[in-house]
XYZ file of N, CA and C in Angstrom:
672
model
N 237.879 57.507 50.069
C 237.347 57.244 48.735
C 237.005 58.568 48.066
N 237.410 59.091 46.870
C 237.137 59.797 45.882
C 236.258 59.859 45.075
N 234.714 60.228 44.698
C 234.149 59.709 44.044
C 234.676 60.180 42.573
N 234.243 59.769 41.392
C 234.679 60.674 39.967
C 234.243 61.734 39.879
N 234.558 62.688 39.058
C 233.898 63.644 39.015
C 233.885 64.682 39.768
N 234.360 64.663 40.718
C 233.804 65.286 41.840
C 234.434 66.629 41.638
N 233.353 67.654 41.884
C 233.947 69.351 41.410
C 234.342 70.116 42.528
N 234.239 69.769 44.286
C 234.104 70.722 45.073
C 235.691 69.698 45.914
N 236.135 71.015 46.090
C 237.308 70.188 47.051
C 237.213 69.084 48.117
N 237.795 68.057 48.413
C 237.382 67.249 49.382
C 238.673 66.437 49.634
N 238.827 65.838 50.880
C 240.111 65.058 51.675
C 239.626 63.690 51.399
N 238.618 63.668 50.467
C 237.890 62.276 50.483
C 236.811 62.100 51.910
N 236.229 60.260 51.569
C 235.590 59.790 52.696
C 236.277 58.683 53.243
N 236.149 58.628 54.606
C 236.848 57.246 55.326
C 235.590 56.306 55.645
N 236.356 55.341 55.328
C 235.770 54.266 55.059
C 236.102 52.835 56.058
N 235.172 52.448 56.746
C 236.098 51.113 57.734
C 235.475 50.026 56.856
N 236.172 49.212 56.706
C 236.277 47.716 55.810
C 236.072 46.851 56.872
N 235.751 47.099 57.753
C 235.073 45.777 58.668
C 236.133 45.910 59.981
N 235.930 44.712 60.865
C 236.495 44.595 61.892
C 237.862 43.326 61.714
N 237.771 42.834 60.357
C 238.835 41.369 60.216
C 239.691 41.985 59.267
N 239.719 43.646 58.239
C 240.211 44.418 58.166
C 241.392 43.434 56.870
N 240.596 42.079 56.136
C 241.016 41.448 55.108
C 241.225 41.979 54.021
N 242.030 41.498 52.577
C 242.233 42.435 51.527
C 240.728 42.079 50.877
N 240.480 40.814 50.966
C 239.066 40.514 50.084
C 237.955 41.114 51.131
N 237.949 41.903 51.608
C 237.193 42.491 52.334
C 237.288 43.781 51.819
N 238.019 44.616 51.700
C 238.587 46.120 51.165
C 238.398 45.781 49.670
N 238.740 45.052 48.748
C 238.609 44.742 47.620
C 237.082 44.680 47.679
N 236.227 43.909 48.286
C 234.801 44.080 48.011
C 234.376 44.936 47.862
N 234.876 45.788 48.932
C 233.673 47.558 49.424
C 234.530 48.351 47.890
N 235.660 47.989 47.412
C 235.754 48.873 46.540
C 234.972 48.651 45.094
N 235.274 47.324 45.065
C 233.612 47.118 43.886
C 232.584 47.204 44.265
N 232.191 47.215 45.190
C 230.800 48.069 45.695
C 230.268 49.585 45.487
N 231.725 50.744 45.647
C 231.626 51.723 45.445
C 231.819 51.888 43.766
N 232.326 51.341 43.041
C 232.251 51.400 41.690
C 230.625 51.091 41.095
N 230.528 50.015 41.655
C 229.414 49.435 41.193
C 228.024 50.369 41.555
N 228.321 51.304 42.529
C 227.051 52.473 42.998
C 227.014 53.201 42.714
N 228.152 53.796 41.738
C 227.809 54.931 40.904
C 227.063 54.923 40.318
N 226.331 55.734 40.019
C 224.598 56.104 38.860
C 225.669 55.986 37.584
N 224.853 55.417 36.624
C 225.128 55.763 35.088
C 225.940 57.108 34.539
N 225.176 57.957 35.023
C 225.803 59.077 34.783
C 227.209 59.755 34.905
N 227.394 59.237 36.195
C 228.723 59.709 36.938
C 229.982 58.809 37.110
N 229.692 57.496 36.018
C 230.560 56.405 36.283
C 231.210 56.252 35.435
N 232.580 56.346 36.259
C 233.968 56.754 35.235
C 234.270 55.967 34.162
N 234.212 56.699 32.936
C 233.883 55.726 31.914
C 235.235 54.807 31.434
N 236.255 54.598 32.373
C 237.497 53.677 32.402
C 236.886 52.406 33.094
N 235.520 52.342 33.566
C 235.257 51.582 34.290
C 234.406 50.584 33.753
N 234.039 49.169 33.150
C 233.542 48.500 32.758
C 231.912 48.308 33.407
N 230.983 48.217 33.342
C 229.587 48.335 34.001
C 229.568 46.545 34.459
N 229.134 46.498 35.694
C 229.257 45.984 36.945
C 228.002 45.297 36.904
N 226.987 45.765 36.706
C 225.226 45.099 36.956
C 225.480 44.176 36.078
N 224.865 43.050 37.106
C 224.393 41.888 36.102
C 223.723 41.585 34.691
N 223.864 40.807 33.499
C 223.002 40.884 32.439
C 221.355 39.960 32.607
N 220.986 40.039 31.549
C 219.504 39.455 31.476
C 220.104 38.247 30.811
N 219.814 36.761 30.964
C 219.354 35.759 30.257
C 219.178 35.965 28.832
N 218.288 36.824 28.420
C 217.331 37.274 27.120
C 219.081 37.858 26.641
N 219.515 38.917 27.222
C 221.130 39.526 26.468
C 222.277 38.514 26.246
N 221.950 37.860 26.701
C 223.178 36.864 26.696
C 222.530 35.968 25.477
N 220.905 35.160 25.253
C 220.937 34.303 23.754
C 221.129 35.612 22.943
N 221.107 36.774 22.679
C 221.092 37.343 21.754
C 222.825 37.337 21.155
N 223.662 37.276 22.128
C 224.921 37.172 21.408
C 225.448 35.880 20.811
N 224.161 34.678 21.131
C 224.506 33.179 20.677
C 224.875 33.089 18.922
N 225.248 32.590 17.946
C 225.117 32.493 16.970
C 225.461 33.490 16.111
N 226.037 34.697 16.531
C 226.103 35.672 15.579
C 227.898 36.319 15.746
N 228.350 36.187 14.584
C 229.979 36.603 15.060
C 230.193 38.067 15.391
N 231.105 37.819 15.916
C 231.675 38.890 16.233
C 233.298 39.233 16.449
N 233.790 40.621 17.159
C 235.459 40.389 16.585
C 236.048 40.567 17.737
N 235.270 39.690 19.257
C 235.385 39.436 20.374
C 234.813 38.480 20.885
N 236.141 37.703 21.954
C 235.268 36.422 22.722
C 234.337 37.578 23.682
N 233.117 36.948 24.304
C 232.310 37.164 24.987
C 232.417 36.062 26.690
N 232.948 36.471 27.561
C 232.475 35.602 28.624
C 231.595 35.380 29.729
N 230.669 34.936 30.060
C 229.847 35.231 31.017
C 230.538 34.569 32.267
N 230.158 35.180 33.331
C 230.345 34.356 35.096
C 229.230 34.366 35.420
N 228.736 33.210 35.532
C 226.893 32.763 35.941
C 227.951 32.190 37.806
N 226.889 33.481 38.438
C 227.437 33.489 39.878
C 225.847 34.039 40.401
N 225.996 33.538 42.207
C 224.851 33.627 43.190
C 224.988 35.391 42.918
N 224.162 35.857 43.518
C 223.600 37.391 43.890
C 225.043 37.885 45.213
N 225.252 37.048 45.942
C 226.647 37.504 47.016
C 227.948 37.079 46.352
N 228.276 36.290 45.125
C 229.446 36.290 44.917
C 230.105 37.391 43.896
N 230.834 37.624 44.058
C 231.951 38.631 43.782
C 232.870 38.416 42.278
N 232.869 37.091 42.367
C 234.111 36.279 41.162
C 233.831 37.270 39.899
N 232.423 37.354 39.838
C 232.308 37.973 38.128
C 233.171 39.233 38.039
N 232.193 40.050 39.507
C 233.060 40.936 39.317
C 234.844 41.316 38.718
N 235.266 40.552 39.754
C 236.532 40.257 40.102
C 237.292 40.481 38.447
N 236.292 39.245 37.919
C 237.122 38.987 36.444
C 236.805 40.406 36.010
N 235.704 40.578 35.797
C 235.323 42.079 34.408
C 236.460 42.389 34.975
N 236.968 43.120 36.533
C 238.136 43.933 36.310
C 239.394 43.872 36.236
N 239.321 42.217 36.219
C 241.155 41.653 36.005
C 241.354 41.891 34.132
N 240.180 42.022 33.319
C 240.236 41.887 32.038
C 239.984 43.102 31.457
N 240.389 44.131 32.239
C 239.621 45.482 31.620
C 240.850 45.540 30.819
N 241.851 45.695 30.993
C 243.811 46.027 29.997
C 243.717 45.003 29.337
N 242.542 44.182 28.382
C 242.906 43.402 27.933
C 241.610 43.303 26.834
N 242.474 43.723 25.055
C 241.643 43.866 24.264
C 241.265 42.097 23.734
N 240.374 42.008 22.438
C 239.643 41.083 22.377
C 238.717 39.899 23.040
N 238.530 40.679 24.141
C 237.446 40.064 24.816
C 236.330 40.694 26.068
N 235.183 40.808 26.170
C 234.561 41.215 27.226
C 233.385 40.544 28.073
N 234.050 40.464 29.567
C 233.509 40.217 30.398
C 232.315 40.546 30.838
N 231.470 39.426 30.805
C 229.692 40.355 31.798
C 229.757 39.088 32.600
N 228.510 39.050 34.140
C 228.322 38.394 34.824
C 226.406 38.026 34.977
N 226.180 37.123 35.019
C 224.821 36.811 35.526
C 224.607 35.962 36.107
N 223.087 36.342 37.099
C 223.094 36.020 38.189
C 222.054 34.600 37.970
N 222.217 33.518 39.309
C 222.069 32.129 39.052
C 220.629 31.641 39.296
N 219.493 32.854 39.135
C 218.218 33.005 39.456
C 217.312 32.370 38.213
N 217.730 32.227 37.037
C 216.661 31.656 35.773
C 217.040 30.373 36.111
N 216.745 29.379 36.573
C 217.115 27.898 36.797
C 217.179 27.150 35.221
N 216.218 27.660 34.429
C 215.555 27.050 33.493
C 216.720 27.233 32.445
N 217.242 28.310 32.712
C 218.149 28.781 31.105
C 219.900 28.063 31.749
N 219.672 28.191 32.913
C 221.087 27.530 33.307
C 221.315 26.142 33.151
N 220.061 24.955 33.232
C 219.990 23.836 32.777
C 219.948 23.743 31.399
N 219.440 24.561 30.265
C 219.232 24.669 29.398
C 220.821 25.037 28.598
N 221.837 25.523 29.482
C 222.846 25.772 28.452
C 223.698 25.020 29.467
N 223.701 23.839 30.514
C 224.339 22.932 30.965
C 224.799 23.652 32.141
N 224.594 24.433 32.866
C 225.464 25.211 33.612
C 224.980 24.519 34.825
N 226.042 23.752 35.445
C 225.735 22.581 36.997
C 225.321 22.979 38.061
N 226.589 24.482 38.160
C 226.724 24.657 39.552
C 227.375 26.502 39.396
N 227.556 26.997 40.302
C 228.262 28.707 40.221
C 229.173 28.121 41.296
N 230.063 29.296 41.197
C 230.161 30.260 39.826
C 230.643 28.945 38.893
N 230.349 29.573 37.713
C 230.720 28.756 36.263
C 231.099 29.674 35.403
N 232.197 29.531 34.414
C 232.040 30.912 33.451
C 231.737 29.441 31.611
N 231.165 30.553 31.478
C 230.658 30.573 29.970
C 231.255 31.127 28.639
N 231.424 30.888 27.551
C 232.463 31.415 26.907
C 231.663 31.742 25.285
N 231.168 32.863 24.757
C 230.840 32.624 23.435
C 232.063 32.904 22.221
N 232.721 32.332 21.704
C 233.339 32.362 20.764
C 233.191 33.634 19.759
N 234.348 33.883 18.887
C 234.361 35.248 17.764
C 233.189 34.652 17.173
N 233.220 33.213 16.683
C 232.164 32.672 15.110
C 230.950 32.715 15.742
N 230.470 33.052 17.037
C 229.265 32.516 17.767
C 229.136 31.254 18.042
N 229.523 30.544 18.434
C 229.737 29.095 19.045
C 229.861 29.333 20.308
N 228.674 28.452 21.393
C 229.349 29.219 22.597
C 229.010 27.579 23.372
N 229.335 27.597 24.613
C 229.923 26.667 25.160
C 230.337 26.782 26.546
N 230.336 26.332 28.160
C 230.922 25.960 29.344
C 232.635 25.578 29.274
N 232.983 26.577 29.802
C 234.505 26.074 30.066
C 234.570 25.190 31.073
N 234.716 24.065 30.757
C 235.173 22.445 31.599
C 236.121 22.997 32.281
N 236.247 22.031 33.565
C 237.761 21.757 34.101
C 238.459 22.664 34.433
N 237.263 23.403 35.014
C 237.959 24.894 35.793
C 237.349 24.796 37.125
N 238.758 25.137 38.141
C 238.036 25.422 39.333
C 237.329 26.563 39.847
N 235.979 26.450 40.505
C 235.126 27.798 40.566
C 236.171 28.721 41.203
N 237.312 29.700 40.593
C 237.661 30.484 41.992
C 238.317 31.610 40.180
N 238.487 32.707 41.145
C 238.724 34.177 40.281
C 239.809 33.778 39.430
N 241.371 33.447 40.007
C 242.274 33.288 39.490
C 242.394 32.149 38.474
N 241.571 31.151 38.316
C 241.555 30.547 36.987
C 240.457 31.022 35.993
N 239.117 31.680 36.510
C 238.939 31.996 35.542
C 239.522 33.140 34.555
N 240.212 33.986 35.320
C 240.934 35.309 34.605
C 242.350 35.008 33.943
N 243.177 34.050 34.645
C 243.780 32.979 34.126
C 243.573 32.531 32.057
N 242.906 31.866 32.263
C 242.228 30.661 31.283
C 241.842 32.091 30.621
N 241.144 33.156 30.856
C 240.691 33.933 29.483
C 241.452 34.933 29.167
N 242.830 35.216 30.222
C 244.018 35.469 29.372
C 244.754 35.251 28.466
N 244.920 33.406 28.598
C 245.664 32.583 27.689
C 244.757 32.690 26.209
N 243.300 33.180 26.201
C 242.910 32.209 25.151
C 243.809 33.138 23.681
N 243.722 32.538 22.877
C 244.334 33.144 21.525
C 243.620 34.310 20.682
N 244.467 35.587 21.068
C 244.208 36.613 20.356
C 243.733 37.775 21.358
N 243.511 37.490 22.578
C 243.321 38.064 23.818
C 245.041 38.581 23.953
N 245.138 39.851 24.463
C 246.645 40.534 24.719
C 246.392 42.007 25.469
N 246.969 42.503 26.265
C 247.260 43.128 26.745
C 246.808 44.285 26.452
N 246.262 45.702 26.112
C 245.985 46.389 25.116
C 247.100 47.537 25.388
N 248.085 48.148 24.528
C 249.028 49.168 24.262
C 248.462 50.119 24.661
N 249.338 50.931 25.948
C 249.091 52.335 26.421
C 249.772 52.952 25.827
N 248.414 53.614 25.063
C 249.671 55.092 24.264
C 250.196 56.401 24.958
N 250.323 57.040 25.046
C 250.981 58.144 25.557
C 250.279 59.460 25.847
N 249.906 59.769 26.813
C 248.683 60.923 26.416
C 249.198 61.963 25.460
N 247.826 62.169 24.770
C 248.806 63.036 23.173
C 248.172 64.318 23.574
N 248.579 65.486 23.965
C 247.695 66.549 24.469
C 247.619 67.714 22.827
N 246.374 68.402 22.761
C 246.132 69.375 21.657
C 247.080 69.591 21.420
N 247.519 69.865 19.828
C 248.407 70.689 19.511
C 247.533 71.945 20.001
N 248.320 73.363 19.569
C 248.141 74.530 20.336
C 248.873 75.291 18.931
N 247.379 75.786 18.110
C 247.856 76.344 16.896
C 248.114 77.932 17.258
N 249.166 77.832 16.164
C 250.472 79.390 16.318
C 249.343 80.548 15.544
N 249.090 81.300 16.639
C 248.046 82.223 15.848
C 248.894 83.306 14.796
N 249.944 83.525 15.279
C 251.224 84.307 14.349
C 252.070 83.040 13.516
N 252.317 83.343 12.663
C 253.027 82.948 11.781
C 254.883 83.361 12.261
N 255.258 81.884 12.333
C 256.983 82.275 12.483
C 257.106 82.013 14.067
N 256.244 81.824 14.776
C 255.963 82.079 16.186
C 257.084 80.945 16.640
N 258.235 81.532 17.487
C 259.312 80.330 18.212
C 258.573 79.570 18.633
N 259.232 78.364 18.534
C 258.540 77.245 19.528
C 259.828 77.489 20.544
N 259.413 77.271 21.850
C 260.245 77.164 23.083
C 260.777 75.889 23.178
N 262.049 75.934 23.584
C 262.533 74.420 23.731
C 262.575 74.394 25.330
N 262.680 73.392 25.671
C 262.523 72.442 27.403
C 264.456 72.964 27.509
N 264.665 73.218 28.611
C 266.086 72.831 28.713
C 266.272 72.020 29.488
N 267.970 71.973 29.330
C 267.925 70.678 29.704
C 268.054 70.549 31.343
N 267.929 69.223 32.126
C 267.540 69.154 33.099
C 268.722 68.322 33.913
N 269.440 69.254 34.705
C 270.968 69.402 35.607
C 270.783 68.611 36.973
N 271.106 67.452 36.976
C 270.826 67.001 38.702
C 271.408 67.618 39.440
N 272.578 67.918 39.161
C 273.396 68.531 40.303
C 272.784 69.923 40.583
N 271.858 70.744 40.149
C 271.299 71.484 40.620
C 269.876 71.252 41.555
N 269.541 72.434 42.245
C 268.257 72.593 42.753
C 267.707 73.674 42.464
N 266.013 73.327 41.787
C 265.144 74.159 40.862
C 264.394 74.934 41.919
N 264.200 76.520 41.665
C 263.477 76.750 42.740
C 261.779 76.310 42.586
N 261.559 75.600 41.073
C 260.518 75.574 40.919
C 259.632 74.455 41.911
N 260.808 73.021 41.866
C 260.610 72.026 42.297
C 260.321 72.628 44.449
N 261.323 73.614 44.007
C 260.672 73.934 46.105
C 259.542 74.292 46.020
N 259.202 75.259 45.319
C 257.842 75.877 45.310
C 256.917 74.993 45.294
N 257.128 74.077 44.551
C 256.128 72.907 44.534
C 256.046 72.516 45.649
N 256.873 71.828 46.378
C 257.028 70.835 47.610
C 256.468 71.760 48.708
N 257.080 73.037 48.862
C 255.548 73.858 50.280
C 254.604 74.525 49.367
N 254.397 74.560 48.826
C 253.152 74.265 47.712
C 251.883 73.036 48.635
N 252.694 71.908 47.797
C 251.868 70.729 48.647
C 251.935 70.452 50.029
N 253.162 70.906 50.777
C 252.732 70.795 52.345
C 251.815 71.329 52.905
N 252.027 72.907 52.373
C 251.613 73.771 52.991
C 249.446 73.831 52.534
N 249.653 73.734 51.359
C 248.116 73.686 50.576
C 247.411 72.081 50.730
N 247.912 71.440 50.779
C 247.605 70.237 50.717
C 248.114 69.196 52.018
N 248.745 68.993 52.345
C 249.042 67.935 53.475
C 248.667 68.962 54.710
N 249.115 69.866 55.053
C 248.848 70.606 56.254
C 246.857 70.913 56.223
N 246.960 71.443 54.957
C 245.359 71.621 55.123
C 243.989 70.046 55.754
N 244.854 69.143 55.647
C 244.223 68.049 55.617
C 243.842 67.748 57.455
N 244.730 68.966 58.146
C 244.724 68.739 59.498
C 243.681 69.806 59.649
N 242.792 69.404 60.665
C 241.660 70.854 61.291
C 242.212 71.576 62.371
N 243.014 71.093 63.233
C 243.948 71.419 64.296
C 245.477 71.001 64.211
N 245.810 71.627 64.743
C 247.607 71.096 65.418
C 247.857 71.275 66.871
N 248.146 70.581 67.606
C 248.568 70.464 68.803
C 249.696 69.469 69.266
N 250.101 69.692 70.512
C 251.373 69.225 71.133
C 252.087 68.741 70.134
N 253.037 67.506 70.077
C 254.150 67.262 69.145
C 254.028 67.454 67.930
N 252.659 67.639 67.123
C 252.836 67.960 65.811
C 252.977 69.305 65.875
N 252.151 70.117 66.788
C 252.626 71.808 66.414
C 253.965 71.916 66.636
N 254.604 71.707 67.470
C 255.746 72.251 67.635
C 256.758 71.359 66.252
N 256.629 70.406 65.760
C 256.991 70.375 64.510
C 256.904 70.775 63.340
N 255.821 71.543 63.526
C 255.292 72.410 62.172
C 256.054 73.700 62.587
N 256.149 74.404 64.038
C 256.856 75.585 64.212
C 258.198 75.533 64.041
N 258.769 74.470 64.305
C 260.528 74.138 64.056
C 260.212 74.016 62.404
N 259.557 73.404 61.591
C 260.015 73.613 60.115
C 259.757 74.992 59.623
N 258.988 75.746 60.340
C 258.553 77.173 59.903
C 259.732 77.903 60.317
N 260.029 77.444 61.131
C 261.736 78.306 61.367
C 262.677 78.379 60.400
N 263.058 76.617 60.475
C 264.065 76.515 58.986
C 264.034 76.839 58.002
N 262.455 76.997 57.562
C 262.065 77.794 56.222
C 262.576 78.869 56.420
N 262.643 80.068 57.417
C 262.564 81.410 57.395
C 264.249 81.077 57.292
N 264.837 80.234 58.216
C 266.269 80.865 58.011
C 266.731 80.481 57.135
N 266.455 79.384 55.982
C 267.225 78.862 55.187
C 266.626 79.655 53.440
């Protein structure tokens, strides 16, 4: 695991996902580690994870807006809310929060039976229980894909600074063009570049069959 941010070199941390070594097991611990980042340091591609208040949720009742709103009213150990916020992050006109099934009073109060349940406030503020859904991740992320006006959101292209010409008249360089049938020495440089800086460094030792495979490619390098 990588945390964000992170300024000092590192191979990462290893991590064991249990002994039954399941995907919804590895999928948990990884919303776990999202979800433990401090405020500060949490990659802001990442939708915020903590549960809402009761009190935040009437405040979005009645008042429009130019997004559905959905809640997942789920126990303190289930996962589903999660799950959704991040099946719906690539997906503009609508945002996901989750709360937890502890106010008894406000969950009877807006009909909510049983968890997980998801909740739905409308653009006009009209809000309402989505019926006739089974409690499980894939229909609710499902069902708030389909709804109308919810889509995909367009990846644009990373647009990097222009890079103003401090001289006047200054060539722009053109790319040439790019020959398969050749080999770039740039592209080698790269490749023991990364063996050598990066995959090899990742070892603290070498011994028996891997050294002597690292000394046979150190050969071929020299003779070739």
């Amino acid at each position: 695991y990588f945390k964000a941010f992170t300024k000092q070199f590192t191979t990462g941390e290893n991590y064991q996902a249990g002994a039954d070594r399941e995907l919804q097991t590895v999928r948990q611990m990884m919303i776990d580690f999202l979800q433990n980042h401090s405020q500060e340091v949490r990659p802001p591609a990442c939708p915020p994870l903590d549960p809402v208040w009761s009190s935040d949720i009437t405040s979005l009742f009645d008042k429009n807006s130019h997004h559905y709103t959905a809640i997942v009213f789920e126990s303190n150990s289930s996962y589903v809310g999660r799950e959704v916020i991040l099946d719906l992050i690539q997906y503009e006109n609508i945002v996901v929060r989750r709360t937890l099934n502890s106010d008894r009073a406000f969950l009877e109060k807006l009909g909510v039976p049983s968890v997980p349940s998801c909740y739905l406030i409308q653009p006009n503020g009209s809000h309402g229980l989505i019926n006739n859904l089974k409690p499980l991740r894939s229909f609710f992320s499902s069902y708030l894909k389909s709804l109308p006006g919810v889509r995909k959101k367009l990846l644009l292209p990373l647009q990097l600074p222009a890079q103003e010409n401090k001289e006047e008249g200054t060539e722009i360089k053109v790319w040439k063009e790019f020959d398969k049938t050749k080999l770039y020495m740039a592209d080698l440089e790269s490749g023991l570049h990364f063996l050598l800086r990066v995959e090899l460094a990742a070892h603290r030792t070498l011994e028996g069959a891997e050294l002597k495979t690292f000394k046979d490619f150190v050969t071929i390098s020299a003779k070739v």
